[in-house]
PDB file of C-alpha atoms in Angstrom:
ATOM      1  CA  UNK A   1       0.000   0.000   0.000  1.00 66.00           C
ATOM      2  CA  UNK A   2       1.051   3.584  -0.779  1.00 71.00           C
ATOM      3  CA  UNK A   3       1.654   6.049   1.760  1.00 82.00           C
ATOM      4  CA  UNK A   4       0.038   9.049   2.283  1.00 85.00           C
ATOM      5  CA  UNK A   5       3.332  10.986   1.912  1.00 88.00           C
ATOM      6  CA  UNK A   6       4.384   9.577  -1.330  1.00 84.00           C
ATOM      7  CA  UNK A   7       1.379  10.348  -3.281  1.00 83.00           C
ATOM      8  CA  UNK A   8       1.293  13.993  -1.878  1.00 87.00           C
ATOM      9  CA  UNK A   9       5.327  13.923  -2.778  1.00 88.00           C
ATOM     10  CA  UNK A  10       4.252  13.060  -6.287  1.00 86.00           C
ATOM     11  CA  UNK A  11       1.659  15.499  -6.711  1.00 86.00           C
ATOM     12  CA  UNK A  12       3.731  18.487  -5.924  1.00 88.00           C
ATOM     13  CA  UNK A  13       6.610  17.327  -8.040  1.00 91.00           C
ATOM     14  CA  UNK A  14       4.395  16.767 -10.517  1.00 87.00           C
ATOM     15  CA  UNK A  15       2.909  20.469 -10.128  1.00 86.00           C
ATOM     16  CA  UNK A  16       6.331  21.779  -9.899  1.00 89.00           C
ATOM     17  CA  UNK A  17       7.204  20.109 -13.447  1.00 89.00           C
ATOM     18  CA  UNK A  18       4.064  22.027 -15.087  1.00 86.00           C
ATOM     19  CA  UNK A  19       4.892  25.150 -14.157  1.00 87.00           C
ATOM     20  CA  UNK A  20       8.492  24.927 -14.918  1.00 89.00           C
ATOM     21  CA  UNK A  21       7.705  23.324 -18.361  1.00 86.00           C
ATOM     22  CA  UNK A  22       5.635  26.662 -18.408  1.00 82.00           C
ATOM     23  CA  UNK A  23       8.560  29.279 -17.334  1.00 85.00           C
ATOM     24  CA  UNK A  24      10.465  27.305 -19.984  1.00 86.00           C
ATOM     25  CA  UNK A  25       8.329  28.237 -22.982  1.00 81.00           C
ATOM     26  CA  UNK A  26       6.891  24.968 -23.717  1.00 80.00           C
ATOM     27  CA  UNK A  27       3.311  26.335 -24.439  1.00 77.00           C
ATOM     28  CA  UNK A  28       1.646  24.697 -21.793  1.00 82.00           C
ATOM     29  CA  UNK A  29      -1.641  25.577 -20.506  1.00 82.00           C
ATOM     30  CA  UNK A  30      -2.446  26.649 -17.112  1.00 81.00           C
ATOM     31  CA  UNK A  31      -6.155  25.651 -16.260  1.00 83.00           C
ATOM     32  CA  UNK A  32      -8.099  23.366 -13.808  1.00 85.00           C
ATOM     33  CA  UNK A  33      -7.964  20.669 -15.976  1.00 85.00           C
ATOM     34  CA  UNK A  34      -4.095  20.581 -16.382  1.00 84.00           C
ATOM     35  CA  UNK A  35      -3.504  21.373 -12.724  1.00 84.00           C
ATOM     36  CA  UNK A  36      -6.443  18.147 -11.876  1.00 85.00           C
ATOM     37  CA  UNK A  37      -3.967  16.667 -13.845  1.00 86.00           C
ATOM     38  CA  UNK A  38      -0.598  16.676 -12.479  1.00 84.00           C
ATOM     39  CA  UNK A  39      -2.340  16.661  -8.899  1.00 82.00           C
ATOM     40  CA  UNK A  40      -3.854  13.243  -9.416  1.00 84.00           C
ATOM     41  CA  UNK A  41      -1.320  11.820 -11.254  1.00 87.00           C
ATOM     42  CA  UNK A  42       1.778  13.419 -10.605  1.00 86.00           C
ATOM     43  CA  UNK A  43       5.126  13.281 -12.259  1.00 89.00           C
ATOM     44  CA  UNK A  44       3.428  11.307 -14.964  1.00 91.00           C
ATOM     45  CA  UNK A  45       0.559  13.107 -15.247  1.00 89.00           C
ATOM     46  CA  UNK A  46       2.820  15.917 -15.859  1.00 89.00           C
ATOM     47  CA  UNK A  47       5.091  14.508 -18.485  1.00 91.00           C
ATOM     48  CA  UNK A  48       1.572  13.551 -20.395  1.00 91.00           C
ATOM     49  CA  UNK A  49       0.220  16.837 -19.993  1.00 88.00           C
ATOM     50  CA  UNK A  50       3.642  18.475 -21.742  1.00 89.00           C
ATOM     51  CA  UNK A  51       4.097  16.288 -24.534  1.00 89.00           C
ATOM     52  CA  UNK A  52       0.028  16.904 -25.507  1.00 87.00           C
ATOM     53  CA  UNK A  53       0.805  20.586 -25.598  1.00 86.00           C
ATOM     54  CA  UNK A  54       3.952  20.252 -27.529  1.00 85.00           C
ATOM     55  CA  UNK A  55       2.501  17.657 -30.758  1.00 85.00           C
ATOM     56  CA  UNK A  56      -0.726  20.215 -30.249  1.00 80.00           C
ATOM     57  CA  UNK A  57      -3.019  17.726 -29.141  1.00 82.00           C
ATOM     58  CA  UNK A  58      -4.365  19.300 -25.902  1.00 78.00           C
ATOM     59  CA  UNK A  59      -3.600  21.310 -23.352  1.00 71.00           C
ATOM     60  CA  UNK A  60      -1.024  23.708 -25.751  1.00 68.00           C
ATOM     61  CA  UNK A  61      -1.797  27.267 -24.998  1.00 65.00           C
ATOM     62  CA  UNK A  62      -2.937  29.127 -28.561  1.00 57.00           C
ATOM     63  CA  UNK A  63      -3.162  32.599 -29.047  1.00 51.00           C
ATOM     64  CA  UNK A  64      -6.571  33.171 -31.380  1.00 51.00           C
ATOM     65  CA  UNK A  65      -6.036  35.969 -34.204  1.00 54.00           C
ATOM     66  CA  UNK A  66      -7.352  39.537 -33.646  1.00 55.00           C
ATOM     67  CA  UNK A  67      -9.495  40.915 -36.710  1.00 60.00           C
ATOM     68  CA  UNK A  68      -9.691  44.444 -37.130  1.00 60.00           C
ATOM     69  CA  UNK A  69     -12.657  45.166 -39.282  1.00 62.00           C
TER      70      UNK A  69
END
């Protein structure tokens, strides 16, 4: 059985990897869903969560076009 103190470990590491793969540029999204994310699952969770946003699958952080008219 896991501790306690290993899964709360793993969810802060994992939170700690998101938001430096965001400092870093990687176009990640901040949102609930991505932050749900790396709680739950952690350094995995994480990893998942970056290489979506990098191939553009989900979680990448788009900027939408401005039209002037």
């Amino acid at each position: 059985m896991v501790s306690l103190r290993a899964l709360v470990v793993n969810a802060v590491v994992g939170l700690v990897i998101l938001f430096v793969a965001n400092v870093l540029g990687l176009g990640v999204q901040i949102s609930i869903v991505t932050l749900l994310v790396c709680a739950v699952f952690g350094v995995p969770g994480a990893v998942v969560v970056i290489l979506l946003a990098l191939f553009d699958i989900a979680f990448a952080a788009t900027v939408a076009p401005v039209h002037l008219t």
